[in-house]
Amino acid sequence: MSRESLIEMTRHNMSHSKAGTVAQAESVMSFPASHYYDEDRWKAEMDGVFRRMPLMMAFSCEIPNNRDYRACEAAGVPIIICRDDNGEVQAYMNMCAHRGSQILEEGHGNTHRFTCPYHAWSFNLQGELTGVFSEKEFGSFDKSCYGLKKLPALERAGLIWVTPNPESTLDIHTFLSGYDEMLAHFNFESWHLFSRRTLVGPNWKIAYDGYLDLYHLPILHKDTFGPNYPHKSMYYPWGPHQRVSSPDPSLLEWEDLPESQWDTNRMISGVWTIFPHISIAGFDGGGRGVMISQLFPGETPGTSITVQNYLMENQPTEAQAEEAEKQFAFLKHVVEDEDYYTGLRQQHALETGFKKDVLFGRNEEGGQRFHGWVNKILDTADEDLNALFEKG
Ligand code: FES
Ligand SMILES: [Fe+2]
């Protein structure tokens, strides 16, 4: 089924490549400029989007073995992601059931229990409270009610989603809208996390706009990779998630080739974004790799944090690793010194308040759809979220 979708997208691409056309949105759209800097709007997005939506927080290859864990933060919520003794991924708030201390420092490890550094209460990998230090003196209470707060989590396609809200009833699989089946073509389960970096950028949506936008490539990136890339984009949505690609005339060489022989890796080229904050972009430098960018709102409306993760299909040799490092340094330079440099200046100008709206053209359908989904989600009550994603 998902290969059929790839073939369908490839055929769509070929027909536009042949005709020299590109798919376009119905009309130019405008959105309020204040959505990029208004404090109330930003708080609404933190609570209504980042604390309610599943976020792609980790890679299966980071916690490959039973009892592996990673402690990190999801939109300001300290979390623990672990693989339990049955190989299932679980997620909990990194917050002790006694008085709320954070149990783990950020990082990775392997353990059969989590022990709080404050008074040594301990929890198993199912999140159950299994040990209370000096229990007799502490006094009796119902230990079964004092486990770690469980968070919805789902592992699919070698990626791990966590909803940073223990009260969420949104089904992560429903939210994914079938997109996980497409991402499964990368086979990320067997890839390797090569390197990770953190960058500071503008408002999370200004930053994210750039990942959905090929229009700017030959202009803003004229001195780096821009001139070699097409700037015409076509968007393929699964619910709020979107693949971005461009008409590619080289695909026309497949016209007389049976579809069964079309190369899957070539059919999945381009950028795959995962709502609300992920971009997956392929590259070749020291071997096949992807840069997976995770965007999070910063401490203020005008800032964001991007974690750039470099995953490689194969464990690189020394020479390949050197080449890959160079590639990653280049990508960091492009994002930091071109995209985010420009985005921070855009942020500064918008914050004057003298611009009322921003425009997304018919060629920027991805941005139109992204902002449309943010609005739709903010307008949807918790109990109606599953229905929203079922509808697509
Ligand atoms: S806060 Fe964790 S044991 Fe007391
Ligand atoms: Fe860019």
mmCIF file of C-alpha atoms and ligand atoms in Angstrom:
data_model
loop_
_atom_site.group_PDB
_atom_site.id
_atom_site.type_symbol
_atom_site.label_atom_id
_atom_site.label_comp_id
_atom_site.label_asym_id
_atom_site.label_seq_id
_atom_site.Cartn_x
_atom_site.Cartn_y
_atom_site.Cartn_z
ATOM 1 C CA MET A 1 0.000 0.000 0.000
ATOM 2 C CA SER A 2 2.661 2.524 0.969
ATOM 3 C CA ARG A 3 4.785 1.560 -2.047
ATOM 4 C CA GLU A 4 1.711 2.222 -4.167
ATOM 5 C CA SER A 5 1.551 5.705 -2.645
ATOM 6 C CA LEU A 6 5.213 6.240 -3.544
ATOM 7 C CA ILE A 7 4.501 5.149 -7.111
ATOM 8 C CA GLU A 8 1.481 7.430 -7.295
ATOM 9 C CA MET A 9 3.557 10.415 -6.097
ATOM 10 C CA THR A 10 6.303 9.522 -8.571
ATOM 11 C CA ARG A 11 3.772 9.391 -11.418
ATOM 12 C CA HIS A 12 2.370 12.757 -10.300
ATOM 13 C CA ASN A 13 5.901 14.143 -10.294
ATOM 14 C CA MET A 14 6.625 12.703 -13.750
ATOM 15 C CA SER A 15 3.482 14.229 -15.245
ATOM 16 C CA HIS A 16 4.412 17.677 -13.940
ATOM 17 C CA SER A 17 8.027 17.225 -15.015
ATOM 18 C CA LYS A 18 6.898 16.336 -18.506
ATOM 19 C CA ALA A 19 4.490 19.249 -18.771
ATOM 20 C CA GLY A 20 6.931 21.696 -17.148
ATOM 21 C CA THR A 21 4.281 22.574 -14.562
ATOM 22 C CA VAL A 22 3.971 22.368 -10.790
ATOM 23 C CA ALA A 23 1.065 21.722 -8.420
ATOM 24 C CA GLN A 24 -0.218 24.915 -6.816
ATOM 25 C CA ALA A 25 -2.493 25.920 -3.956
ATOM 26 C CA GLU A 26 -5.826 27.478 -4.898
ATOM 27 C CA SER A 27 -4.972 30.999 -3.875
ATOM 28 C CA VAL A 28 -2.481 33.229 -2.057
ATOM 29 C CA MET A 29 -3.188 33.175 1.683
ATOM 30 C CA SER A 30 -2.452 35.555 4.502
ATOM 31 C CA PHE A 31 -1.992 34.888 8.223
ATOM 32 C CA PRO A 32 -1.700 37.401 11.080
ATOM 33 C CA ALA A 33 1.919 38.445 11.543
ATOM 34 C CA SER A 34 1.338 38.644 15.308
ATOM 35 C CA HIS A 35 1.166 34.833 15.401
ATOM 36 C CA TYR A 36 4.946 34.899 15.249
ATOM 37 C CA TYR A 37 5.491 37.043 18.323
ATOM 38 C CA ASP A 38 2.320 37.579 20.373
ATOM 39 C CA GLU A 39 2.840 36.244 23.914
ATOM 40 C CA ASP A 40 -0.736 34.925 24.347
ATOM 41 C CA ARG A 41 -0.696 33.233 20.983
ATOM 42 C CA TRP A 42 2.653 31.654 21.773
ATOM 43 C CA LYS A 43 1.410 30.339 25.128
ATOM 44 C CA ALA A 44 -1.677 28.934 23.395
ATOM 45 C CA GLU A 45 0.616 27.085 20.969
ATOM 46 C CA MET A 46 2.791 25.744 23.779
ATOM 47 C CA ASP A 47 -0.273 24.356 25.601
ATOM 48 C CA GLY A 48 -2.483 23.585 22.628
ATOM 49 C CA VAL A 49 0.096 22.174 20.214
ATOM 50 C CA PHE A 50 3.344 21.190 21.958
ATOM 51 C CA ARG A 51 1.763 19.870 25.153
ATOM 52 C CA ARG A 52 -1.074 18.072 23.300
ATOM 53 C CA MET A 53 0.483 16.668 20.130
ATOM 54 C CA PRO A 54 2.703 13.600 19.936
ATOM 55 C CA LEU A 55 6.291 14.741 19.360
ATOM 56 C CA MET A 56 8.937 12.657 17.623
ATOM 57 C CA MET A 57 11.413 12.588 20.491
ATOM 58 C CA ALA A 58 13.915 9.773 19.902
ATOM 59 C CA PHE A 59 15.198 7.131 17.519
ATOM 60 C CA SER A 60 14.839 3.391 18.025
ATOM 61 C CA CYS A 61 18.579 3.055 17.433
ATOM 62 C CA GLU A 62 19.262 5.201 20.518
ATOM 63 C CA ILE A 63 17.682 2.624 22.816
ATOM 64 C CA PRO A 64 18.191 -0.633 20.899
ATOM 65 C CA ASN A 65 18.331 -3.001 23.893
ATOM 66 C CA ASN A 66 15.876 -3.892 26.608
ATOM 67 C CA ARG A 67 16.388 -1.633 29.654
ATOM 68 C CA ASP A 68 18.010 1.136 27.553
ATOM 69 C CA TYR A 69 16.691 4.570 28.343
ATOM 70 C CA ARG A 70 17.028 8.177 27.322
ATOM 71 C CA ALA A 71 16.125 11.136 29.563
ATOM 72 C CA CYS A 72 15.360 14.408 27.790
ATOM 73 C CA GLU A 73 12.877 17.280 27.644
ATOM 74 C CA ALA A 74 9.801 17.531 25.428
ATOM 75 C CA ALA A 75 8.529 21.118 25.257
ATOM 76 C CA GLY A 76 9.650 21.821 28.809
ATOM 77 C CA VAL A 77 8.384 18.509 30.193
ATOM 78 C CA PRO A 78 11.176 16.281 31.589
ATOM 79 C CA ILE A 79 10.650 12.783 30.201
ATOM 80 C CA ILE A 80 12.154 9.303 30.331
ATOM 81 C CA ILE A 81 11.883 7.051 27.274
ATOM 82 C CA CYS A 82 12.848 3.434 27.853
ATOM 83 C CA ARG A 83 12.631 -0.025 26.353
ATOM 84 C CA ASP A 84 11.137 -2.353 28.934
ATOM 85 C CA ASP A 85 11.969 -6.009 29.548
ATOM 86 C CA ASN A 86 9.546 -7.031 26.792
ATOM 87 C CA GLY A 87 11.203 -4.755 24.247
ATOM 88 C CA GLU A 88 8.268 -2.313 24.309
ATOM 89 C CA VAL A 89 8.936 1.423 24.374
ATOM 90 C CA GLN A 90 7.516 3.209 27.428
ATOM 91 C CA ALA A 91 7.591 6.873 28.348
ATOM 92 C CA TYR A 92 7.187 8.527 31.730
ATOM 93 C CA MET A 93 7.506 11.936 33.210
ATOM 94 C CA ASN A 94 10.952 12.293 34.762
ATOM 95 C CA MET A 95 9.353 13.280 38.052
ATOM 96 C CA CYS A 96 9.429 11.340 41.279
ATOM 97 C CA ALA A 97 6.144 10.193 42.824
ATOM 98 C CA HIS A 98 7.374 11.250 46.279
ATOM 99 C CA ARG A 99 7.874 14.985 45.941
ATOM 100 C CA GLY A 100 8.546 15.496 42.281
ATOM 101 C CA SER A 101 12.318 15.515 42.008
ATOM 102 C CA GLN A 102 13.761 14.716 38.583
ATOM 103 C CA ILE A 103 15.007 11.157 38.784
ATOM 104 C CA LEU A 104 17.474 11.072 35.911
ATOM 105 C CA GLU A 105 19.955 13.538 34.485
ATOM 106 C CA GLU A 106 19.561 14.114 30.745
ATOM 107 C CA GLY A 107 21.325 11.389 28.776
ATOM 108 C CA HIS A 108 21.345 7.704 27.983
ATOM 109 C CA GLY A 109 21.854 4.558 30.021
ATOM 110 C CA ASN A 110 20.784 1.006 30.740
ATOM 111 C CA THR A 111 19.146 0.039 34.009
ATOM 112 C CA HIS A 112 16.571 -2.265 35.554
ATOM 113 C CA ARG A 113 15.240 0.457 37.844
ATOM 114 C CA PHE A 114 15.112 4.220 38.170
ATOM 115 C CA THR A 115 16.190 5.481 41.585
ATOM 116 C CA CYS A 116 15.473 9.023 42.716
ATOM 117 C CA PRO A 117 18.568 10.932 43.860
ATOM 118 C CA TYR A 118 16.632 12.724 46.625
ATOM 119 C CA HIS A 119 15.341 9.962 48.960
ATOM 120 C CA ALA A 120 16.071 6.865 46.875
ATOM 121 C CA TRP A 121 12.554 5.819 45.985
ATOM 122 C CA SER A 122 12.830 3.416 43.078
ATOM 123 C CA PHE A 123 10.644 2.459 40.140
ATOM 124 C CA ASN A 124 10.777 -0.437 37.704
ATOM 125 C CA LEU A 125 10.653 -0.055 33.932
ATOM 126 C CA GLN A 126 6.874 -0.370 34.042
ATOM 127 C CA GLY A 127 6.901 2.794 36.136
ATOM 128 C CA GLU A 128 5.742 1.021 39.311
ATOM 129 C CA LEU A 129 7.012 2.163 42.693
ATOM 130 C CA THR A 130 9.010 -0.799 43.930
ATOM 131 C CA GLY A 131 11.168 0.623 46.702
ATOM 132 C CA VAL A 132 10.639 3.186 49.456
ATOM 133 C CA PHE A 133 13.730 3.996 51.506
ATOM 134 C CA SER A 134 13.184 3.517 55.248
ATOM 135 C CA GLU A 135 9.627 2.424 54.532
ATOM 136 C CA LYS A 136 8.696 1.529 58.112
ATOM 137 C CA GLU A 137 9.468 5.035 59.355
ATOM 138 C CA PHE A 138 7.910 6.696 56.304
ATOM 139 C CA GLY A 139 4.530 5.169 57.108
ATOM 140 C CA SER A 140 1.976 3.243 55.121
ATOM 141 C CA PHE A 141 0.296 4.433 51.936
ATOM 142 C CA ASP A 142 -1.027 2.794 48.771
ATOM 143 C CA LYS A 143 2.144 2.326 46.723
ATOM 144 C CA SER A 144 0.191 1.190 43.665
ATOM 145 C CA CYS A 145 -1.137 4.761 43.292
ATOM 146 C CA TYR A 146 2.364 6.274 43.277
ATOM 147 C CA GLY A 147 4.048 5.088 40.114
ATOM 148 C CA LEU A 148 5.743 7.308 37.538
ATOM 149 C CA LYS A 149 3.327 9.306 35.425
ATOM 150 C CA LYS A 150 2.967 7.409 32.179
ATOM 151 C CA LEU A 151 3.007 9.277 28.870
ATOM 152 C CA PRO A 152 1.493 8.050 25.603
ATOM 153 C CA ALA A 153 4.325 6.657 23.435
ATOM 154 C CA LEU A 154 4.550 4.839 20.121
ATOM 155 C CA GLU A 155 7.475 3.369 18.221
ATOM 156 C CA ARG A 156 7.013 3.211 14.455
ATOM 157 C CA ALA A 157 9.388 3.251 11.497
ATOM 158 C CA GLY A 158 12.429 3.393 13.801
ATOM 159 C CA LEU A 159 11.148 6.622 15.369
ATOM 160 C CA ILE A 160 9.627 7.188 18.812
ATOM 161 C CA TRP A 161 6.731 9.568 19.473
ATOM 162 C CA VAL A 162 5.820 10.755 22.961
ATOM 163 C CA THR A 163 2.944 13.029 23.959
ATOM 164 C CA PRO A 164 4.256 15.188 26.829
ATOM 165 C CA ASN A 165 0.942 15.125 28.650
ATOM 166 C CA PRO A 166 -0.065 12.242 30.942
ATOM 167 C CA GLU A 167 -3.737 13.123 30.490
ATOM 168 C CA SER A 168 -3.730 12.998 26.693
ATOM 169 C CA THR A 169 -6.288 10.681 25.096
ATOM 170 C CA LEU A 170 -5.107 11.344 21.547
ATOM 171 C CA ASP A 171 -4.194 8.075 19.849
ATOM 172 C CA ILE A 172 -0.711 8.507 18.347
ATOM 173 C CA HIS A 173 -1.386 6.099 15.505
ATOM 174 C CA THR A 174 -4.484 8.065 14.520
ATOM 175 C CA PHE A 175 -2.443 11.277 14.658
ATOM 176 C CA LEU A 176 0.137 9.767 12.278
ATOM 177 C CA SER A 177 -2.556 9.386 9.594
ATOM 178 C CA GLY A 178 -0.688 6.558 7.819
ATOM 179 C CA TYR A 179 2.476 8.652 7.415
ATOM 180 C CA ASP A 180 4.482 6.183 9.525
ATOM 181 C CA GLU A 181 4.014 3.599 6.760
ATOM 182 C CA MET A 182 5.731 5.983 4.362
ATOM 183 C CA LEU A 183 8.577 6.756 6.760
ATOM 184 C CA ALA A 184 9.074 3.003 7.220
ATOM 185 C CA HIS A 185 10.665 2.943 3.730
ATOM 186 C CA PHE A 186 13.798 4.481 5.252
ATOM 187 C CA ASN A 187 14.266 1.466 7.568
ATOM 188 C CA PHE A 188 15.576 3.766 10.303
ATOM 189 C CA GLU A 189 15.538 0.879 12.832
ATOM 190 C CA SER A 190 18.918 -0.255 11.573
ATOM 191 C CA TRP A 191 20.489 3.199 11.086
ATOM 192 C CA HIS A 192 23.038 4.845 13.406
ATOM 193 C CA LEU A 193 22.901 8.104 15.281
ATOM 194 C CA PHE A 194 26.163 9.695 14.215
ATOM 195 C CA SER A 195 26.044 13.112 15.768
ATOM 196 C CA ARG A 196 23.739 15.692 17.363
ATOM 197 C CA ARG A 197 23.890 19.479 17.704
ATOM 198 C CA THR A 198 21.694 22.213 19.126
ATOM 199 C CA LEU A 199 21.051 25.597 17.490
ATOM 200 C CA VAL A 200 19.155 28.671 18.626
ATOM 201 C CA GLY A 201 16.701 30.172 16.140
ATOM 202 C CA PRO A 202 13.680 32.477 15.841
ATOM 203 C CA ASN A 203 10.026 31.716 16.738
ATOM 204 C CA TRP A 204 9.412 28.013 16.092
ATOM 205 C CA LYS A 205 7.033 28.730 13.202
ATOM 206 C CA ILE A 206 9.404 31.142 11.461
ATOM 207 C CA ALA A 207 12.032 28.415 11.721
ATOM 208 C CA TYR A 208 9.628 25.695 10.583
ATOM 209 C CA ASP A 209 8.365 27.757 7.615
ATOM 210 C CA GLY A 210 11.874 27.489 6.222
ATOM 211 C CA TYR A 211 11.867 23.695 6.292
ATOM 212 C CA LEU A 212 8.666 23.639 4.206
ATOM 213 C CA ASP A 213 9.941 26.239 1.766
ATOM 214 C CA LEU A 214 11.979 25.515 -1.359
ATOM 215 C CA TYR A 215 11.082 28.905 -2.859
ATOM 216 C CA HIS A 216 13.964 30.558 -0.987
ATOM 217 C CA LEU A 217 16.699 28.104 -1.935
ATOM 218 C CA PRO A 218 18.310 29.847 -4.946
ATOM 219 C CA ILE A 219 18.046 33.229 -3.222
ATOM 220 C CA LEU A 220 18.907 32.907 0.465
ATOM 221 C CA HIS A 221 21.243 29.970 -0.151
ATOM 222 C CA LYS A 222 22.813 31.400 -3.325
ATOM 223 C CA ASP A 223 26.337 31.120 -1.890
ATOM 224 C CA THR A 224 25.959 27.577 -0.570
ATOM 225 C CA PHE A 225 23.762 24.782 -1.922
ATOM 226 C CA GLY A 226 20.888 26.820 -3.389
ATOM 227 C CA PRO A 227 21.892 27.061 -7.041
ATOM 228 C CA ASN A 228 22.002 23.255 -7.333
ATOM 229 C CA TYR A 229 18.488 22.713 -6.028
ATOM 230 C CA PRO A 230 15.107 23.241 -7.641
ATOM 231 C CA HIS A 231 12.967 25.905 -5.989
ATOM 232 C CA LYS A 232 9.598 24.606 -7.201
ATOM 233 C CA SER A 233 7.833 22.567 -4.588
ATOM 234 C CA MET A 234 5.050 20.023 -4.501
ATOM 235 C CA TYR A 235 3.501 18.923 -1.224
ATOM 236 C CA TYR A 236 1.976 15.567 -0.380
ATOM 237 C CA PRO A 237 -0.039 15.506 2.861
ATOM 238 C CA TRP A 238 -0.998 12.740 5.286
ATOM 239 C CA GLY A 239 -3.146 14.535 7.826
ATOM 240 C CA PRO A 240 -0.964 17.426 9.069
ATOM 241 C CA HIS A 241 2.297 15.734 7.951
ATOM 242 C CA GLN A 242 3.801 16.692 4.616
ATOM 243 C CA ARG A 243 6.361 15.447 2.195
ATOM 244 C CA VAL A 244 8.055 18.179 0.141
ATOM 245 C CA SER A 245 9.474 17.419 -3.282
ATOM 246 C CA SER A 246 10.131 19.101 -6.624
ATOM 247 C CA PRO A 247 9.389 18.165 -10.204
ATOM 248 C CA ASP A 248 12.321 15.970 -11.213
ATOM 249 C CA PRO A 249 12.726 15.497 -14.983
ATOM 250 C CA SER A 250 15.340 12.784 -14.423
ATOM 251 C CA LEU A 251 12.499 10.496 -13.274
ATOM 252 C CA LEU A 252 11.215 10.437 -16.854
ATOM 253 C CA GLU A 253 13.854 7.806 -17.611
ATOM 254 C CA TRP A 254 11.516 5.407 -15.765
ATOM 255 C CA GLU A 255 8.667 5.917 -18.222
ATOM 256 C CA ASP A 256 9.308 2.609 -19.965
ATOM 257 C CA LEU A 257 10.526 0.743 -16.895
ATOM 258 C CA PRO A 258 8.067 -1.537 -15.043
ATOM 259 C CA GLU A 259 7.009 0.043 -11.744
ATOM 260 C CA SER A 260 8.279 -2.997 -9.865
ATOM 261 C CA GLN A 261 11.805 -1.906 -10.815
ATOM 262 C CA TRP A 262 11.482 1.700 -9.606
ATOM 263 C CA ASP A 263 14.050 2.272 -6.898
ATOM 264 C CA THR A 264 12.424 2.908 -3.533
ATOM 265 C CA ASN A 265 15.322 4.990 -2.190
ATOM 266 C CA ARG A 266 15.025 7.337 -5.131
ATOM 267 C CA MET A 267 11.258 7.522 -4.732
ATOM 268 C CA ILE A 268 11.620 8.706 -1.116
ATOM 269 C CA SER A 269 14.001 11.581 -1.911
ATOM 270 C CA GLY A 270 13.233 15.134 -0.802
ATOM 271 C CA VAL A 271 12.149 16.427 2.574
ATOM 272 C CA TRP A 272 9.703 14.636 4.878
ATOM 273 C CA THR A 273 8.256 16.797 7.611
ATOM 274 C CA ILE A 274 6.372 15.513 10.629
ATOM 275 C CA PHE A 275 3.900 17.900 12.232
ATOM 276 C CA PRO A 276 4.448 19.973 14.276
ATOM 277 C CA HIS A 277 8.234 20.146 14.478
ATOM 278 C CA ILE A 278 10.312 17.657 12.489
ATOM 279 C CA SER A 279 12.135 17.805 9.172
ATOM 280 C CA ILE A 280 13.924 14.827 7.625
ATOM 281 C CA ALA A 281 16.263 15.740 4.781
ATOM 282 C CA GLY A 282 18.498 13.282 2.951
ATOM 283 C CA PHE A 283 22.131 13.831 1.976
ATOM 284 C CA ASP A 284 25.174 11.927 0.814
ATOM 285 C CA GLY A 285 28.421 12.689 2.559
ATOM 286 C CA GLY A 286 30.451 9.748 3.774
ATOM 287 C CA GLY A 287 27.519 7.459 2.930
ATOM 288 C CA ARG A 288 23.754 7.727 2.881
ATOM 289 C CA GLY A 289 22.477 9.889 5.693
ATOM 290 C CA VAL A 290 19.663 12.128 6.856
ATOM 291 C CA MET A 291 19.549 15.246 8.951
ATOM 292 C CA ILE A 292 16.551 15.043 11.268
ATOM 293 C CA SER A 293 15.820 18.448 12.777
ATOM 294 C CA GLN A 294 13.637 18.649 15.888
ATOM 295 C CA LEU A 295 12.293 22.138 16.602
ATOM 296 C CA PHE A 296 11.065 23.241 20.004
ATOM 297 C CA PRO A 297 9.781 26.613 21.160
ATOM 298 C CA GLY A 298 12.425 28.452 23.207
ATOM 299 C CA GLU A 299 11.863 30.332 26.452
ATOM 300 C CA THR A 300 10.240 33.288 24.702
ATOM 301 C CA PRO A 301 7.986 33.674 21.621
ATOM 302 C CA GLY A 302 10.951 35.002 19.664
ATOM 303 C CA THR A 303 13.261 32.014 20.139
ATOM 304 C CA SER A 304 13.378 28.326 19.349
ATOM 305 C CA ILE A 305 15.773 25.462 19.875
ATOM 306 C CA THR A 306 16.617 23.074 17.068
ATOM 307 C CA VAL A 307 18.241 19.732 17.704
ATOM 308 C CA GLN A 308 19.993 18.599 14.550
ATOM 309 C CA ASN A 309 20.436 14.826 14.484
ATOM 310 C CA TYR A 310 22.591 13.152 11.877
ATOM 311 C CA LEU A 311 21.647 9.575 11.174
ATOM 312 C CA MET A 312 23.640 7.363 8.863
ATOM 313 C CA GLU A 313 22.444 4.220 7.189
ATOM 314 C CA ASN A 314 25.701 2.379 7.850
ATOM 315 C CA GLN A 315 28.291 2.696 10.541
ATOM 316 C CA PRO A 316 30.857 4.903 8.720
ATOM 317 C CA THR A 317 34.518 4.015 8.327
ATOM 318 C CA GLU A 318 37.041 6.542 9.609
ATOM 319 C CA ALA A 319 37.341 8.202 6.208
ATOM 320 C CA GLN A 320 33.562 8.294 5.752
ATOM 321 C CA ALA A 321 33.104 9.736 9.239
ATOM 322 C CA GLU A 322 35.485 12.548 8.362
ATOM 323 C CA GLU A 323 33.534 13.301 5.203
ATOM 324 C CA ALA A 324 30.240 13.106 7.097
ATOM 325 C CA GLU A 325 31.548 15.546 9.726
ATOM 326 C CA LYS A 326 32.361 18.022 6.968
ATOM 327 C CA GLN A 327 28.877 17.600 5.529
ATOM 328 C CA PHE A 328 27.275 18.184 8.936
ATOM 329 C CA ALA A 329 29.401 21.254 9.598
ATOM 330 C CA PHE A 330 28.254 22.594 6.234
ATOM 331 C CA LEU A 331 24.574 21.925 7.054
ATOM 332 C CA LYS A 332 24.966 23.601 10.437
ATOM 333 C CA HIS A 333 26.508 26.642 8.732
ATOM 334 C CA VAL A 334 23.653 26.817 6.216
ATOM 335 C CA VAL A 335 20.920 26.589 8.858
ATOM 336 C CA GLU A 336 22.593 28.791 11.462
ATOM 337 C CA ASP A 337 24.206 31.475 9.315
ATOM 338 C CA GLU A 338 21.676 31.659 6.503
ATOM 339 C CA ASP A 339 18.222 30.378 7.614
ATOM 340 C CA TYR A 340 18.236 31.315 11.290
ATOM 341 C CA TYR A 341 20.304 34.474 10.823
ATOM 342 C CA THR A 342 17.637 35.681 8.397
ATOM 343 C CA GLY A 343 14.812 34.322 10.568
ATOM 344 C CA LEU A 344 16.030 36.162 13.674
ATOM 345 C CA ARG A 345 16.184 39.411 11.707
ATOM 346 C CA GLN A 346 12.699 38.723 10.319
ATOM 347 C CA GLN A 347 11.529 38.137 13.897
ATOM 348 C CA HIS A 348 13.033 41.443 15.006
ATOM 349 C CA ALA A 349 11.311 43.339 12.195
ATOM 350 C CA LEU A 350 7.924 41.682 12.769
ATOM 351 C CA GLU A 351 8.081 42.428 16.493
ATOM 352 C CA THR A 352 7.818 46.133 15.702
ATOM 353 C CA GLY A 353 4.120 45.349 15.123
ATOM 354 C CA PHE A 354 3.937 47.440 11.958
ATOM 355 C CA LYS A 355 3.156 44.489 9.696
ATOM 356 C CA LYS A 356 -0.340 43.079 10.016
ATOM 357 C CA ASP A 357 -0.174 39.978 7.873
ATOM 358 C CA VAL A 358 2.263 37.641 6.149
ATOM 359 C CA LEU A 359 1.653 35.992 2.782
ATOM 360 C CA PHE A 360 2.019 32.443 1.531
ATOM 361 C CA GLY A 361 1.816 32.112 -2.244
ATOM 362 C CA ARG A 362 0.194 29.450 -4.383
ATOM 363 C CA ASN A 363 3.681 27.944 -4.597
ATOM 364 C CA GLU A 364 3.898 27.810 -0.781
ATOM 365 C CA GLU A 365 1.081 25.382 -0.159
ATOM 366 C CA GLY A 366 3.090 23.608 2.535
ATOM 367 C CA GLY A 367 3.214 26.737 4.690
ATOM 368 C CA GLN A 368 -0.474 27.398 4.067
ATOM 369 C CA ARG A 369 -1.362 23.897 5.200
ATOM 370 C CA PHE A 370 0.969 23.992 8.229
ATOM 371 C CA HIS A 371 -0.456 27.244 9.608
ATOM 372 C CA GLY A 372 -3.962 26.011 8.805
ATOM 373 C CA TRP A 373 -3.370 22.898 10.933
ATOM 374 C CA VAL A 374 -1.966 24.916 13.842
ATOM 375 C CA ASN A 375 -5.167 27.009 13.800
ATOM 376 C CA LYS A 376 -7.399 23.942 13.456
ATOM 377 C CA ILE A 377 -5.745 22.179 16.387
ATOM 378 C CA LEU A 378 -5.962 25.244 18.622
ATOM 379 C CA ASP A 379 -9.690 25.380 17.823
ATOM 380 C CA THR A 380 -10.266 21.715 18.727
ATOM 381 C CA ALA A 381 -11.196 20.526 22.219
ATOM 382 C CA ASP A 382 -9.219 17.649 23.743
ATOM 383 C CA GLU A 383 -12.092 15.199 23.342
ATOM 384 C CA ASP A 384 -12.421 15.977 19.612
ATOM 385 C CA LEU A 385 -8.754 15.572 18.660
ATOM 386 C CA ASN A 386 -8.998 11.929 17.568
ATOM 387 C CA ALA A 387 -11.911 12.785 15.267
ATOM 388 C CA LEU A 388 -9.927 15.693 13.800
ATOM 389 C CA PHE A 389 -7.087 13.393 12.704
ATOM 390 C CA GLU A 390 -9.449 10.619 11.588
ATOM 391 C CA LYS A 391 -11.012 13.128 9.220
ATOM 392 C CA GLY A 392 -7.539 14.122 7.943
HETATM 393 S S1 FES B 1 11.559 13.204 45.788
HETATM 394 FE FE1 FES B 1 12.143 11.318 44.988
HETATM 395 S S2 FES B 1 12.474 10.100 46.674
HETATM 396 FE FE2 FES B 1 11.887 11.959 47.528
HETATM 397 FE FE FE B 2 16.806 27.283 4.067
#
